Coordinates of C-alpha atoms in Angstrom, one line a residue:
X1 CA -63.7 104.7 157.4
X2 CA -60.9 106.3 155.7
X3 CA -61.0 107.5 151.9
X4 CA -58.1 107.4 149.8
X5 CA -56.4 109.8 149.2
X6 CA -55.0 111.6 145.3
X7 CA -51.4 111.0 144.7
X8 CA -50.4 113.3 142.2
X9 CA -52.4 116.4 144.0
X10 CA -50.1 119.4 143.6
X11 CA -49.4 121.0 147.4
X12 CA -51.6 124.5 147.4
X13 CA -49.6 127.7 149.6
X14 CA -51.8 128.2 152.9
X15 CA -52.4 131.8 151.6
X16 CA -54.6 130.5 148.8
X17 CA -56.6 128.7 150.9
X18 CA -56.7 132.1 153.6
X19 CA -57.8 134.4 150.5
X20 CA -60.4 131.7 148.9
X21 CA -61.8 131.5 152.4
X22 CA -61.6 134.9 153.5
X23 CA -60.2 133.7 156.7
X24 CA -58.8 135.7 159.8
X25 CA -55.6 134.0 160.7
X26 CA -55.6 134.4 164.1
X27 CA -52.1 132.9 165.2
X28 CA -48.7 131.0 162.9
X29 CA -47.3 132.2 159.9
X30 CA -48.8 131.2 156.8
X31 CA -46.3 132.3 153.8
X32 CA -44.0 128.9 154.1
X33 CA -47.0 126.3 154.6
X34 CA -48.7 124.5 151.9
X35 CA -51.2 122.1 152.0
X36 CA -51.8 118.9 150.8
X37 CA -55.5 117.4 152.1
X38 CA -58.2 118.3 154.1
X39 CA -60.1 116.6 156.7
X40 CA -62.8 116.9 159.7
X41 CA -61.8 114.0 161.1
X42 CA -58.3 114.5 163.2
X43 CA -58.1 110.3 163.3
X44 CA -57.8 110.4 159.5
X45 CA -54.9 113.8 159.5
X46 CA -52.2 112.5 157.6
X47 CA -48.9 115.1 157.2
X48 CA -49.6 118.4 155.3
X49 CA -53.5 118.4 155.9
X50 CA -55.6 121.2 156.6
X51 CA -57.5 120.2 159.7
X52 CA -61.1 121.2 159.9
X53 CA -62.3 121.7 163.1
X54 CA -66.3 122.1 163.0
X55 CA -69.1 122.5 165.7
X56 CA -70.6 119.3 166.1
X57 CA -73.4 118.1 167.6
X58 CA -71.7 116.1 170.6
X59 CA -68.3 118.0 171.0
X60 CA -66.5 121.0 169.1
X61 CA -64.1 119.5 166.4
X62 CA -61.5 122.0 168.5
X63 CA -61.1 119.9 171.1
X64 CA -58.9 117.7 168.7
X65 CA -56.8 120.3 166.8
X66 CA -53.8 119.4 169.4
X67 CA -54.1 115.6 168.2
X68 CA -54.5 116.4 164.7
X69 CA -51.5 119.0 164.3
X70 CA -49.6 115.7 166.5
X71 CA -50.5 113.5 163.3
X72 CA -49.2 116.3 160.8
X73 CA -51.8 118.7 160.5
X74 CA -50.2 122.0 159.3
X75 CA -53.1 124.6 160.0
X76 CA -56.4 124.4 161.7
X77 CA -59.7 125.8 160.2
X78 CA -62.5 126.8 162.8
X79 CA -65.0 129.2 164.0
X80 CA -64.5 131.4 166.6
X81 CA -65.6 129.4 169.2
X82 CA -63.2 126.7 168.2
X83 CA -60.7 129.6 168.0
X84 CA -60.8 130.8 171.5
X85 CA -60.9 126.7 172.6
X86 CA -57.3 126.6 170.8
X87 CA -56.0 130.0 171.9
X88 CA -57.1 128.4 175.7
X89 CA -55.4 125.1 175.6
X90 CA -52.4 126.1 173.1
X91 CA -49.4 127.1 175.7
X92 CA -50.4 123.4 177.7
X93 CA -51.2 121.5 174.1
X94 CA -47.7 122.5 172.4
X95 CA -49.9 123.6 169.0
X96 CA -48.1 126.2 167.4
X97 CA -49.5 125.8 163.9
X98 CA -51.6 128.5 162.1
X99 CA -55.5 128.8 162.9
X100 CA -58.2 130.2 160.5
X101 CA -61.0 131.6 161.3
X102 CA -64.4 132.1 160.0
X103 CA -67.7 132.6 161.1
X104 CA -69.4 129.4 159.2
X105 CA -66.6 126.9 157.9
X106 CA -68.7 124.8 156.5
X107 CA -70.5 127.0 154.5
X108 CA -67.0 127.5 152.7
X109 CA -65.4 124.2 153.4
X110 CA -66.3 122.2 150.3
X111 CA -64.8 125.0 148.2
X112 CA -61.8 124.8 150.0
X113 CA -61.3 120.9 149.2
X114 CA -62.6 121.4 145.6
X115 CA -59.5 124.0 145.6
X116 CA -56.9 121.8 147.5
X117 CA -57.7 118.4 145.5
X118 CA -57.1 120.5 141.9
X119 CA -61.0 121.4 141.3
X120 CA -61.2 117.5 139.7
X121 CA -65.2 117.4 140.2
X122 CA -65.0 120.4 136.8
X123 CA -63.2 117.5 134.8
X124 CA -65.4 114.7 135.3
X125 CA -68.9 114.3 134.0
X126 CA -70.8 114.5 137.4
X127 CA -74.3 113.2 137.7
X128 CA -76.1 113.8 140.8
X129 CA -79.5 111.9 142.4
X130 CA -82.0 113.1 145.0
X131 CA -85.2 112.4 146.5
X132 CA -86.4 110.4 149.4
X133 CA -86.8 107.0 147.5
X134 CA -85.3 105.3 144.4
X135 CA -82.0 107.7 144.7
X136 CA -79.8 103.8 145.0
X137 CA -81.9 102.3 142.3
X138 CA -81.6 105.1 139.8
X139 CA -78.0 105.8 140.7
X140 CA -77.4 101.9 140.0
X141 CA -79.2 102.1 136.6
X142 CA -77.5 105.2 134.8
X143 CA -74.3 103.8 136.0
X144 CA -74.6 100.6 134.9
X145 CA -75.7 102.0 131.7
X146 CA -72.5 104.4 131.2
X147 CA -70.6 101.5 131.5
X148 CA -72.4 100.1 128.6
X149 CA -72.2 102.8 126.9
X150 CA -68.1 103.0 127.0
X151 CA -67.9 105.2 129.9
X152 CA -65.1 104.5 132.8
X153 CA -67.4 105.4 135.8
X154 CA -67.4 105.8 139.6
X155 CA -70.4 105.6 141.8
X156 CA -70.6 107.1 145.4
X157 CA -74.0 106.0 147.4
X158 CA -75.9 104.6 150.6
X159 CA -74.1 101.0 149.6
X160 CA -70.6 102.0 148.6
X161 CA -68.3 103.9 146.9
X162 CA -66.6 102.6 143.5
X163 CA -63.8 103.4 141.7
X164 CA -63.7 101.1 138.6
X165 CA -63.9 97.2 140.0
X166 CA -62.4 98.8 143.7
X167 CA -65.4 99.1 145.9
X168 CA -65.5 100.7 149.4
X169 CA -68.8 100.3 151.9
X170 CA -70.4 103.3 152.6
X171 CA -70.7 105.1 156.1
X172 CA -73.3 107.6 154.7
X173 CA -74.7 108.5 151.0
X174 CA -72.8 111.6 150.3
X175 CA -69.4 111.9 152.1
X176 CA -68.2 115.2 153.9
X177 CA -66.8 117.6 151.7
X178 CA -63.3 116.9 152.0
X179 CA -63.5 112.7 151.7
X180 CA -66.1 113.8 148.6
X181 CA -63.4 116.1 146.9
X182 CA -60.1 113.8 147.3
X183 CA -62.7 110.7 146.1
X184 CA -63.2 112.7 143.1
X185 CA -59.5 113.4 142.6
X186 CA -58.8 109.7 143.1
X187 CA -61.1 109.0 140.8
X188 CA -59.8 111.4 138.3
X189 CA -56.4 109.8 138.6
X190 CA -58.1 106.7 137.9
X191 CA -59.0 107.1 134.7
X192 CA -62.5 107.4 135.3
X193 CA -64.8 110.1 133.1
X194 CA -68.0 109.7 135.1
X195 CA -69.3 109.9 138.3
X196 CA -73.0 109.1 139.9
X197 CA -73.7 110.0 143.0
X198 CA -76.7 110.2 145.4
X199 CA -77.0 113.2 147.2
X200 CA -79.1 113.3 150.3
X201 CA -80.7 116.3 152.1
X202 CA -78.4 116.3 155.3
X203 CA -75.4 116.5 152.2
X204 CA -77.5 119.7 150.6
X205 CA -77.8 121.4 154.2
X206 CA -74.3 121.1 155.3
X207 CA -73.0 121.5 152.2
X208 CA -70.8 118.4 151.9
X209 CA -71.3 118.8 147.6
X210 CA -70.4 122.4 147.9
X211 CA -67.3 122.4 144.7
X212 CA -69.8 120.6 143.3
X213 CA -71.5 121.6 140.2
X214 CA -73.8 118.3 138.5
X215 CA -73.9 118.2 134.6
X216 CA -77.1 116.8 135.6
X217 CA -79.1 116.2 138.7
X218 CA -82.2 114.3 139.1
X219 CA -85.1 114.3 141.8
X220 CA -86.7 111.3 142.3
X221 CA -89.4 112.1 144.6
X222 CA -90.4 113.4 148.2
X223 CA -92.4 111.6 151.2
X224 CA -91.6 111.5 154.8
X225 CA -88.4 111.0 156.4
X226 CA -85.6 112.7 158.3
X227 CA -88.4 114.7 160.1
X228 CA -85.6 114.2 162.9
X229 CA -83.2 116.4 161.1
X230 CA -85.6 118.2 159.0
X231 CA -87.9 121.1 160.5
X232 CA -91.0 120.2 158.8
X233 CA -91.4 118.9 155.2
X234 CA -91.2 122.0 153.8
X235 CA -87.8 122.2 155.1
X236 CA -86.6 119.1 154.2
X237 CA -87.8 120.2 150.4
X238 CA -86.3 123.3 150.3
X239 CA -82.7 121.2 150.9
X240 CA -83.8 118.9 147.6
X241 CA -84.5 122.0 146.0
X242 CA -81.3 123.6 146.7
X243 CA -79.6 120.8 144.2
X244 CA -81.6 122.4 141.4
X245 CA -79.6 126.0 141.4
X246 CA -77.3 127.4 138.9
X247 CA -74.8 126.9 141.5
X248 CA -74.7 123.3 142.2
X249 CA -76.5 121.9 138.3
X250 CA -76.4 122.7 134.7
X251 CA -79.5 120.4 134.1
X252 CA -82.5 119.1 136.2
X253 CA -84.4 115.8 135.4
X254 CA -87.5 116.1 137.4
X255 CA -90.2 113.1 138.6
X256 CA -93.5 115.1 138.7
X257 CA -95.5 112.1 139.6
X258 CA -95.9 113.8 143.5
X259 CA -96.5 117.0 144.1
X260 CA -93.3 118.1 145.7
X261 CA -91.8 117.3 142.0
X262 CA -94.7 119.7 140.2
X263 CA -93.8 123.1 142.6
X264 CA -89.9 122.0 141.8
X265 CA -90.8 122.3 138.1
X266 CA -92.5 125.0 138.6
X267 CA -89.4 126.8 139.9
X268 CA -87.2 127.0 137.3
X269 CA -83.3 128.3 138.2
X270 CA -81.8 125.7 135.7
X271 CA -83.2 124.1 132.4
X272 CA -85.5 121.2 133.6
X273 CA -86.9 118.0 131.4
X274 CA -89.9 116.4 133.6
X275 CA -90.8 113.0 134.0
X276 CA -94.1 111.5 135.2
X277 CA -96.1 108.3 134.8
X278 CA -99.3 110.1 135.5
X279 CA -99.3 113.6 134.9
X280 CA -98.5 115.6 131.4
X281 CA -94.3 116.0 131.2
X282 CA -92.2 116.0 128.7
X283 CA -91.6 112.8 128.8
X284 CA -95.1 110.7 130.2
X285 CA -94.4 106.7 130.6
X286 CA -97.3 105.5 128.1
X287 CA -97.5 101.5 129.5
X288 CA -97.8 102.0 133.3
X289 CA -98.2 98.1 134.5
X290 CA -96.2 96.6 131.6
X291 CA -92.6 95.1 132.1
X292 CA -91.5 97.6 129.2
X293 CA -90.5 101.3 129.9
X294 CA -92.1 102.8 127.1
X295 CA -92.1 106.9 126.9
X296 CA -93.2 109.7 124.9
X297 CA -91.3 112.9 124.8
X298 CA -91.2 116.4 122.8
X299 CA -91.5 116.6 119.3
X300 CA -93.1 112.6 119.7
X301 CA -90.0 111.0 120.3
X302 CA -90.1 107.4 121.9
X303 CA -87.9 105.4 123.8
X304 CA -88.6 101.9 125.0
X305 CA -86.7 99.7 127.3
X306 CA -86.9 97.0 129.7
X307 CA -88.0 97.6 133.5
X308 CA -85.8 94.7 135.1
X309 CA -87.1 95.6 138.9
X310 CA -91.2 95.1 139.7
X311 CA -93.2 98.0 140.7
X312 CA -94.2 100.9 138.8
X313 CA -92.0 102.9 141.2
X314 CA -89.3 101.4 139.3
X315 CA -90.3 101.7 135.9
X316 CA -90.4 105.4 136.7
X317 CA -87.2 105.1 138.1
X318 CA -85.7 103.3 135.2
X319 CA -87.4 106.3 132.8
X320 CA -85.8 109.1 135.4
X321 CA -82.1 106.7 134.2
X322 CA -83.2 107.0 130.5
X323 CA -83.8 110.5 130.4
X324 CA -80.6 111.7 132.4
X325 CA -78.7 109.7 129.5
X326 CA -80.5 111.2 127.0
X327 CA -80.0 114.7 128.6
X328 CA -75.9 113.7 128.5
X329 CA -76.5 113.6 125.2
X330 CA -76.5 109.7 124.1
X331 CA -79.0 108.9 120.9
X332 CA -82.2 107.3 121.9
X333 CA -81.0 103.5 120.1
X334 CA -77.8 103.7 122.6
X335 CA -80.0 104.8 125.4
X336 CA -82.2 101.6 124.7
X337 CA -79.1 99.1 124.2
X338 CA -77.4 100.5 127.1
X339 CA -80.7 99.8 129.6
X340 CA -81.3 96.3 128.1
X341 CA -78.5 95.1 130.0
X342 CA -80.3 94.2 133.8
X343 CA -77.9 95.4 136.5
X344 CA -77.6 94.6 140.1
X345 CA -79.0 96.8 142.3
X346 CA -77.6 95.8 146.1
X347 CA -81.0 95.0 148.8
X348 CA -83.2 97.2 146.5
X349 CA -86.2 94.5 145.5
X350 CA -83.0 92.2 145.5
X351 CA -84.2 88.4 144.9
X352 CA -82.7 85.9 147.1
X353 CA -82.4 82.3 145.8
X354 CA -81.5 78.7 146.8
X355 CA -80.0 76.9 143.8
X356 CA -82.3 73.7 143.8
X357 CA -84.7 74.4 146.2
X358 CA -88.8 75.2 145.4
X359 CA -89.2 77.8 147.6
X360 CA -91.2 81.4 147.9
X361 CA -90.2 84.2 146.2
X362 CA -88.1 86.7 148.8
X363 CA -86.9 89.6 148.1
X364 CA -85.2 92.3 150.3
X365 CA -85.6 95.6 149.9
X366 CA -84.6 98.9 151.7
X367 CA -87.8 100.3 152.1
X368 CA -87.5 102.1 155.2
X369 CA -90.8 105.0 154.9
X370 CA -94.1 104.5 154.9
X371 CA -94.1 105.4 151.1
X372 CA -91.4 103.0 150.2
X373 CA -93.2 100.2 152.2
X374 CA -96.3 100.9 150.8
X375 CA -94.9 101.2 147.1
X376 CA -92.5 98.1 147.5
X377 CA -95.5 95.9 149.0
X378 CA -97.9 97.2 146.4
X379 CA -95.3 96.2 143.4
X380 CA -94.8 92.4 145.3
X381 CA -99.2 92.0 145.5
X382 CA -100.1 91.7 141.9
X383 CA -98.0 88.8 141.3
X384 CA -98.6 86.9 144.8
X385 CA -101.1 84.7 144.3
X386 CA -100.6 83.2 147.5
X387 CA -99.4 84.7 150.9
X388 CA -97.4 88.4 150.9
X389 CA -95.5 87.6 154.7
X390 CA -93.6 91.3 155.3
X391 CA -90.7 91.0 157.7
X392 CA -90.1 94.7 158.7
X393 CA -89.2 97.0 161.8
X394 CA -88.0 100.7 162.2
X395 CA -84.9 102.5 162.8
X396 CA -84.0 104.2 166.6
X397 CA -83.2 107.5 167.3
X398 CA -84.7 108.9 163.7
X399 CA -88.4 110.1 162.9
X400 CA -90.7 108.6 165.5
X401 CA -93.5 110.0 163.7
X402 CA -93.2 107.7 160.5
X403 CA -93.0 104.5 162.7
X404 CA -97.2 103.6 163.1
X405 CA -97.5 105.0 158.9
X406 CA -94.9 102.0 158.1
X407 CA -96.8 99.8 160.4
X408 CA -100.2 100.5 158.3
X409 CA -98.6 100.2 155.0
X410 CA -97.5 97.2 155.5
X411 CA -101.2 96.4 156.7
X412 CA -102.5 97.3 153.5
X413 CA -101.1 95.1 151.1
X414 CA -99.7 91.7 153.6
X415 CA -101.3 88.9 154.9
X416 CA -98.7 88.3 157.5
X417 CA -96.6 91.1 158.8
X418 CA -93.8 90.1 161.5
X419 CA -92.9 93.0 163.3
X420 CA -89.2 93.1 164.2
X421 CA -86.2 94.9 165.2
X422 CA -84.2 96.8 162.6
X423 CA -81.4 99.2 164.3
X424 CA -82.8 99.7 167.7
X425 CA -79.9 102.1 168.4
X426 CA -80.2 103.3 172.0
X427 CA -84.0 103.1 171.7
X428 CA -85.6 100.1 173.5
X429 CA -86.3 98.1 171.0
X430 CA -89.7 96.8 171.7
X431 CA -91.3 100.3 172.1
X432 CA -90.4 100.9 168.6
X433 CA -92.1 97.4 168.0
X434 CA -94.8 98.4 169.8
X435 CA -95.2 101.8 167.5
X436 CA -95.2 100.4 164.4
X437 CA -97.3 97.4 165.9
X438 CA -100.0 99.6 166.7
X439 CA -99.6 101.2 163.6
X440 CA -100.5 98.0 161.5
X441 CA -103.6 96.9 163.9
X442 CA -105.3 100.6 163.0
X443 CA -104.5 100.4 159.6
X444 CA -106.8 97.8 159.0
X445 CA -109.0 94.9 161.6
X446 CA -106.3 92.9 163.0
X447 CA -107.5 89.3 162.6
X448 CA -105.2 87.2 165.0
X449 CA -104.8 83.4 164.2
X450 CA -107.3 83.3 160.7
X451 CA -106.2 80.1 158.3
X452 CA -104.2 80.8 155.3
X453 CA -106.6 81.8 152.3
X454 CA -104.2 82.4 149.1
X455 CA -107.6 83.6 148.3
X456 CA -108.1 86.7 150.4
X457 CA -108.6 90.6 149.4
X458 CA -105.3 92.5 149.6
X459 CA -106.2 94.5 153.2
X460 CA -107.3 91.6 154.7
X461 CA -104.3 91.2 157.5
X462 CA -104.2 87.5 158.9
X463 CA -101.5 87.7 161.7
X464 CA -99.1 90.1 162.7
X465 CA -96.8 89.2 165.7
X466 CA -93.9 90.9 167.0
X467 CA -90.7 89.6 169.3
X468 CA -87.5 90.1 169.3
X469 CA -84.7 88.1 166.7
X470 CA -85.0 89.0 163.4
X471 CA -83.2 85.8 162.3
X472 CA -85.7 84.3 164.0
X473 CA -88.8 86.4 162.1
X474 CA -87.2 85.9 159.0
X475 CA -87.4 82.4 159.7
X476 CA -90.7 82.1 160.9
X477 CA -91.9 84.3 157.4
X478 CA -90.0 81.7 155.4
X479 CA -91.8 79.1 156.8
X480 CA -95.4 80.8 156.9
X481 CA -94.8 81.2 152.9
X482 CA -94.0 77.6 152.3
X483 CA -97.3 76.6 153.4
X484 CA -98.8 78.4 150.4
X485 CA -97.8 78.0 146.9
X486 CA -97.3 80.9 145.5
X487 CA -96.1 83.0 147.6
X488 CA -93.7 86.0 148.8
X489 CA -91.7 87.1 151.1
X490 CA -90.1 90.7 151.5
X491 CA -88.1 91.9 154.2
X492 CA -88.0 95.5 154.6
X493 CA -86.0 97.8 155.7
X494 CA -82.3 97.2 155.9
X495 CA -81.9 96.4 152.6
X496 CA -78.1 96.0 151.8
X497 CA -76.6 96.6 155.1
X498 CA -74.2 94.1 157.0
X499 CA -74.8 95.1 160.7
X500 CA -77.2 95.5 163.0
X501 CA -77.1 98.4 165.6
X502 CA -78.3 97.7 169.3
X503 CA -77.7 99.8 172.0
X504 CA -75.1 101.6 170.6
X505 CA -72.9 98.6 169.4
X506 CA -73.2 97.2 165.6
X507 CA -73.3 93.4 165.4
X508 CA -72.8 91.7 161.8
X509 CA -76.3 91.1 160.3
X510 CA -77.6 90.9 156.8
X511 CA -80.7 90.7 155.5
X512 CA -80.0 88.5 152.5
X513 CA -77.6 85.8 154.3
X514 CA -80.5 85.6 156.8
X515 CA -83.1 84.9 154.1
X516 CA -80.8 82.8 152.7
X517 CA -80.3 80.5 155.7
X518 CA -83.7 79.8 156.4
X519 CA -84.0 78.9 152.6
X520 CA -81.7 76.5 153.5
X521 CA -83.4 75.5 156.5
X522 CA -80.3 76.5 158.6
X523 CA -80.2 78.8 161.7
X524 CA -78.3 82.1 160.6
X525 CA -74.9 83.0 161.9
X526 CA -74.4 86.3 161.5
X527 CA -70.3 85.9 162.7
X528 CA -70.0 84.2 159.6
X529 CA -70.6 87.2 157.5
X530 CA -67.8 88.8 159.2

C-alpha cells in the first residue's frame, strides 16, 4: 500500500543525511541535492526521495535502484553489496545519481526518516504497545479513551492506520521506518497530539521505530509465536525487551501476570509501573472474574472501571489502558470517565449479530496462538451453558511448532471444534489441518459422533471434523449451536482480516460477513465484500 506522504516537510541537503548516517558516498555529487522522502520500496519513489535499497530476503533492494532513480529518486542508500550491484549495472542502467554506503542501513535508516520528515514523532505524544497478545485490544482501549479525554489521536496497528476519521488497512502492525516516520509527520500536520501504536518484535529487530522514542510503552505479555522469525523464545524476548530502553521509552507499563513480564521488571533501564491480576504490582486488579476493573495501586489508590470485553485477559488488558493514562498524567476520575465509554475493538472477541433473529452467541476473535486460543475459549466457557463450537485453523509458512498446541487448546474448553483453513499460503492446506487435527485428538479422548449434552464437563470434546471451506465450517458451527440453547460460537484466528491467502494468491474473505451469512441462513459470497 502506499502511505501518504507530509506536505509541508522542509527539503533536507543530501549532506545532512551523509553526516547523520556516516555514509561513504561512493559515486554523484551531493552538495546541490536535497531530499524530500524516503522509501524501501522503489514502486512507491516519488521525485526527490531517498531510495533505500536493503538486503532482503528474496532479492537485494539494489536490483531496483535503476527503476527508482527513473521514478525521481535523487540518491540511493545501500550496503556494500548493493553498492558493487549498482557500480556493475550503472554504465548499462543510465543511473547517475549519488550512492551511500554503509555497512548496516537499517540499523540507521529510521533515524534518517525521523531526520528527513522534521523529527515529528518528538512533537507528538507517542504511546507504544507490545507483547504477543492483547497489543490490538489495548491499543484500541487507550485510544479510544484519549479521544474521550479531548485528545486528537492517531492509531497505527495490525487492523489499520488512522488519522482522525481517515482510516487506512494495515499491511503489517508497525510500518517500515520510512512509511512510520512520514505517517507521523502527516499526522502532525493533521492536527493530531497523540499517537498509539502497536509495536511488534520483527518492528524491534529491524528497527522500523528507530526515531522513535514512546512517552510510554507497554508490554502486554509473552507466549509462543514467530518462532519462524525468532531464534528461540529467549530471542524473541530480548526484541520485546529492547522497547523498554532509554533509547526507544521514557516510561514502561509492565503486565507481570507471566513470567516473561516479572524478569522485564526486574530489568530496569527506564522507570517501570507493573501490572498483574495475580501477582504483587503496583497496581494488582482486586475483582478477577467481575465485569468491573477494579485496582489497587501505591499509596492505596483505586481506580475502577468497566471491562466491556469477556475474559480476564481483557480485564487485565483494560487495567494495562488505565494505567498508561494514568502514567500520561490524567487524574484517576478522568481515567474512569474516559474507559466507561465501550469502544470497538475490530475481530477482537467482536460479537456478530442478526437484528431479529434468536440465534447463538458468535464472536470472532484473532486468536491465532495456543495461549490466545486457550485464553479466548476459556473467557467464552463460563457463560455457555450450552455448546462452545470453535471454528479455527492455522497460518502457512509461520511457526509449525504452535500448530498441534492450538489444536489442544481448543480441545480443552469446546465441545465441537471444526478444524479449517486459515491462510494456507503455499502450504498444503490440509497438512496444516491435519497438525492442528492431531493436536486436538491428544489433547484430550476424541469422542467422534457423541449427542449434544449442554450438560458436559468443559474437556469433554464431542466432535471435531476437518475439510476444506471455511464458509462452509462456519456454517456447519452455526448450525451445530442452534441445536442447543445457549450456546456459542467463536471463530478463531483471522479476526479482522478481509482476505484469505491460498497458494500465494489472497481471495476476499471475512470472518464476520461469513458468520453473518449463515446467521442469516445464506451461503457467503465473499466477492461481495470486495
Amino acid at each position: 500500500m502506499r502511505f501518504p506522504r507530509p506536505r509541508s516537510t522542509p527539503p533536507v541537503p543530501l549532506d545532512h543525511v551523509v553526516e547523520r548516517a556516516s555514509a561513504r558516498v561512493v559515486s554523484g555529487s551531493t552538495p546541490s541535492v536535497t531530499v524530500r522522502g524516503v522509501s524501501l520500496d522503489s514502486r512507491a519513489i516519488a521525485p526527490g526521495d531517498l531510495y533505500a535499497a536493503l538486503p532482503g530476503a528474496h532479492a537485494h533492494g539494489a536490483q531496483f535502484a535503476a527503476a527508482a532513480t527513473a521514478s525521481g529518486a535523487v540518491a540511493v542508500f545501500t550496503d556494500e553489496a548493493g553498492a558493487l550491484r549498482i557500480a556493475v549495472e550503472a554504465p548499462s542502467a543510465g543511473l547517475d545519481v549519488p550512492v551511500l554506503v554503509v555497512s548496516d542501513p537499517r540499523a540507521v535508516l529510521g533515524d534518517l526518516a525521523a531526520l528527513v520528515y522534521g523529527y515529528a514523532a518528538s512533537a507528538l505524544r507517542m504511546i507504544g504497545i507490545t507483547g504477543t497478545n492483547g497489543k490490538t485490544t489495548t491499543a484500541y482501549l487507550v485510544e479510544s479513551a484519549l479521544r474521550g479525554l479531548g485528545a486528537s489521536t492517531g492509531l497505527i496497528g495490525t487492523v489499520e492506520t488512522r488519522i482522525g476519521d481517515a482510516r487506512l488497512a494495515s499491511a503489517r502492525t508497525t510500518p517500515e521506518a520510512p512509511d512510520l516516520h512520514a505517517i507521523l509527520a502527516v499526522m502532525l500536520e493533521a492536527g493530531t497530539d497523540s499517537v498509539v501504536m502497536e509495536v511488534s518484535s520483527h518492528a524491534l529487530a529491524q528497527h522500523r521505530v528507530d526515531g522513535v522514542r514512546y512517552d510510554v510503552a507497554l508490554f502486554t505479555n509473552l507466549s509462543q509465536d514467530h518462532l519462524d522469525f525468532h531464534a528461540d523464545m529467549a530471542d524473541y524476548f530480548e526484541a520485546k525487551a529492547g522497547l523498554f530502553t532509554p533509547r526507544r521509552a521514557r516510561l514502561g507499563v509492565v503486565c507481570i501476570d507471566d513470567d516473561w513480564g516479572v524478569t522485564l521488571a526486574q530489568r530496569g533501564g527506564i522507570p517501570l509501573v507493573t501490572v498483574s491480576s495475580r501477582r504483587d504490582a503496583d497496581w494488582t486488579l482486586t475483582t478477577v472474574d467481575d465485569p468491573h476493573v477494579d485496582l489497587v495501586g501505591p499509596g492505596g489508590q483505586r481506580l475502577s472501571i468497566p471491562c466491556h470485553l469477556p475474559g480476564t485477559f481483557n480485564r487485565v488488558n483494560t487495567a494495562m489502558a488505565a494505567i498508561a493514562l494514568l502514567s500520561l498524567g490524567y487524574a484517576v476520575a478522568d481515567v474512569e470517565r474516559a474507559m466507561a465509554v465501550e469502544p470497538v475493538v475490530p475481530g477482537r472477541m467482536e460479537r456478530v449479530t442478526v437484528a431479529g433473529a434468536d440465534d447463538p452467541r458468535c464472536v470472532v476473535d484473532y486468536a491465532h496462538t495456543s495461549d490466545a486460543v486457550d485464553v479466548a475459549l476459556g473467557a467464552l466457557r463460563p457463560s455457555t451453558p450450552g455448546l462452545l463450537v470453535a471454528v479455527l485453523g492455522a497460518g502457512g509458512d509461520r511457526d509449525r511448532s504452535k500448530r498441534r498446541a492450538m489444536g489442544a487448546a481448543a480441545a480443552k474448553w469446546a465441545d465441537v471444534i471444526y478444524v479449517t483453513d486459515d491462510n494456507p499460503r503455499s502450504e498444503d492446506p490440509a497438512s496444516i489441518r491435519d497438525e492442528v487435527l492431531a493436536g486436538a485428538r491428544e489433547g484430550l479422548p476424541w469422542h467422534a459422533d457423541l449427542a449434544p449434552d449442554p450438560q458436559r464437563r468443559p474437556g469433554q470434546v464431542q466432535r471435531i471434523t476437518s475439510a476444506e471451506g471455511r464458509a462452509a465450517h462456519i456454517a456447519a458451527a452455526v448450525a451445530q449451536a442452534r441445536q442447543v440453547p445457549g450456546s456459542t460460537v467463536a471463530v478463531l484466528g483471522k479476526g479482522h482480516e478481509t482476505g484469505q491467502d491460498i497458494g500465494g494468491v489472497v481471495h476476499p474473505f471475512d470472518d464476520r460477513a461469513a458468520l453473518a451469512a449463515a446467521l442469516r441462513g445464506e451461503p457467503y459470497r465473499p466477492e461481495d465484500d470486495r
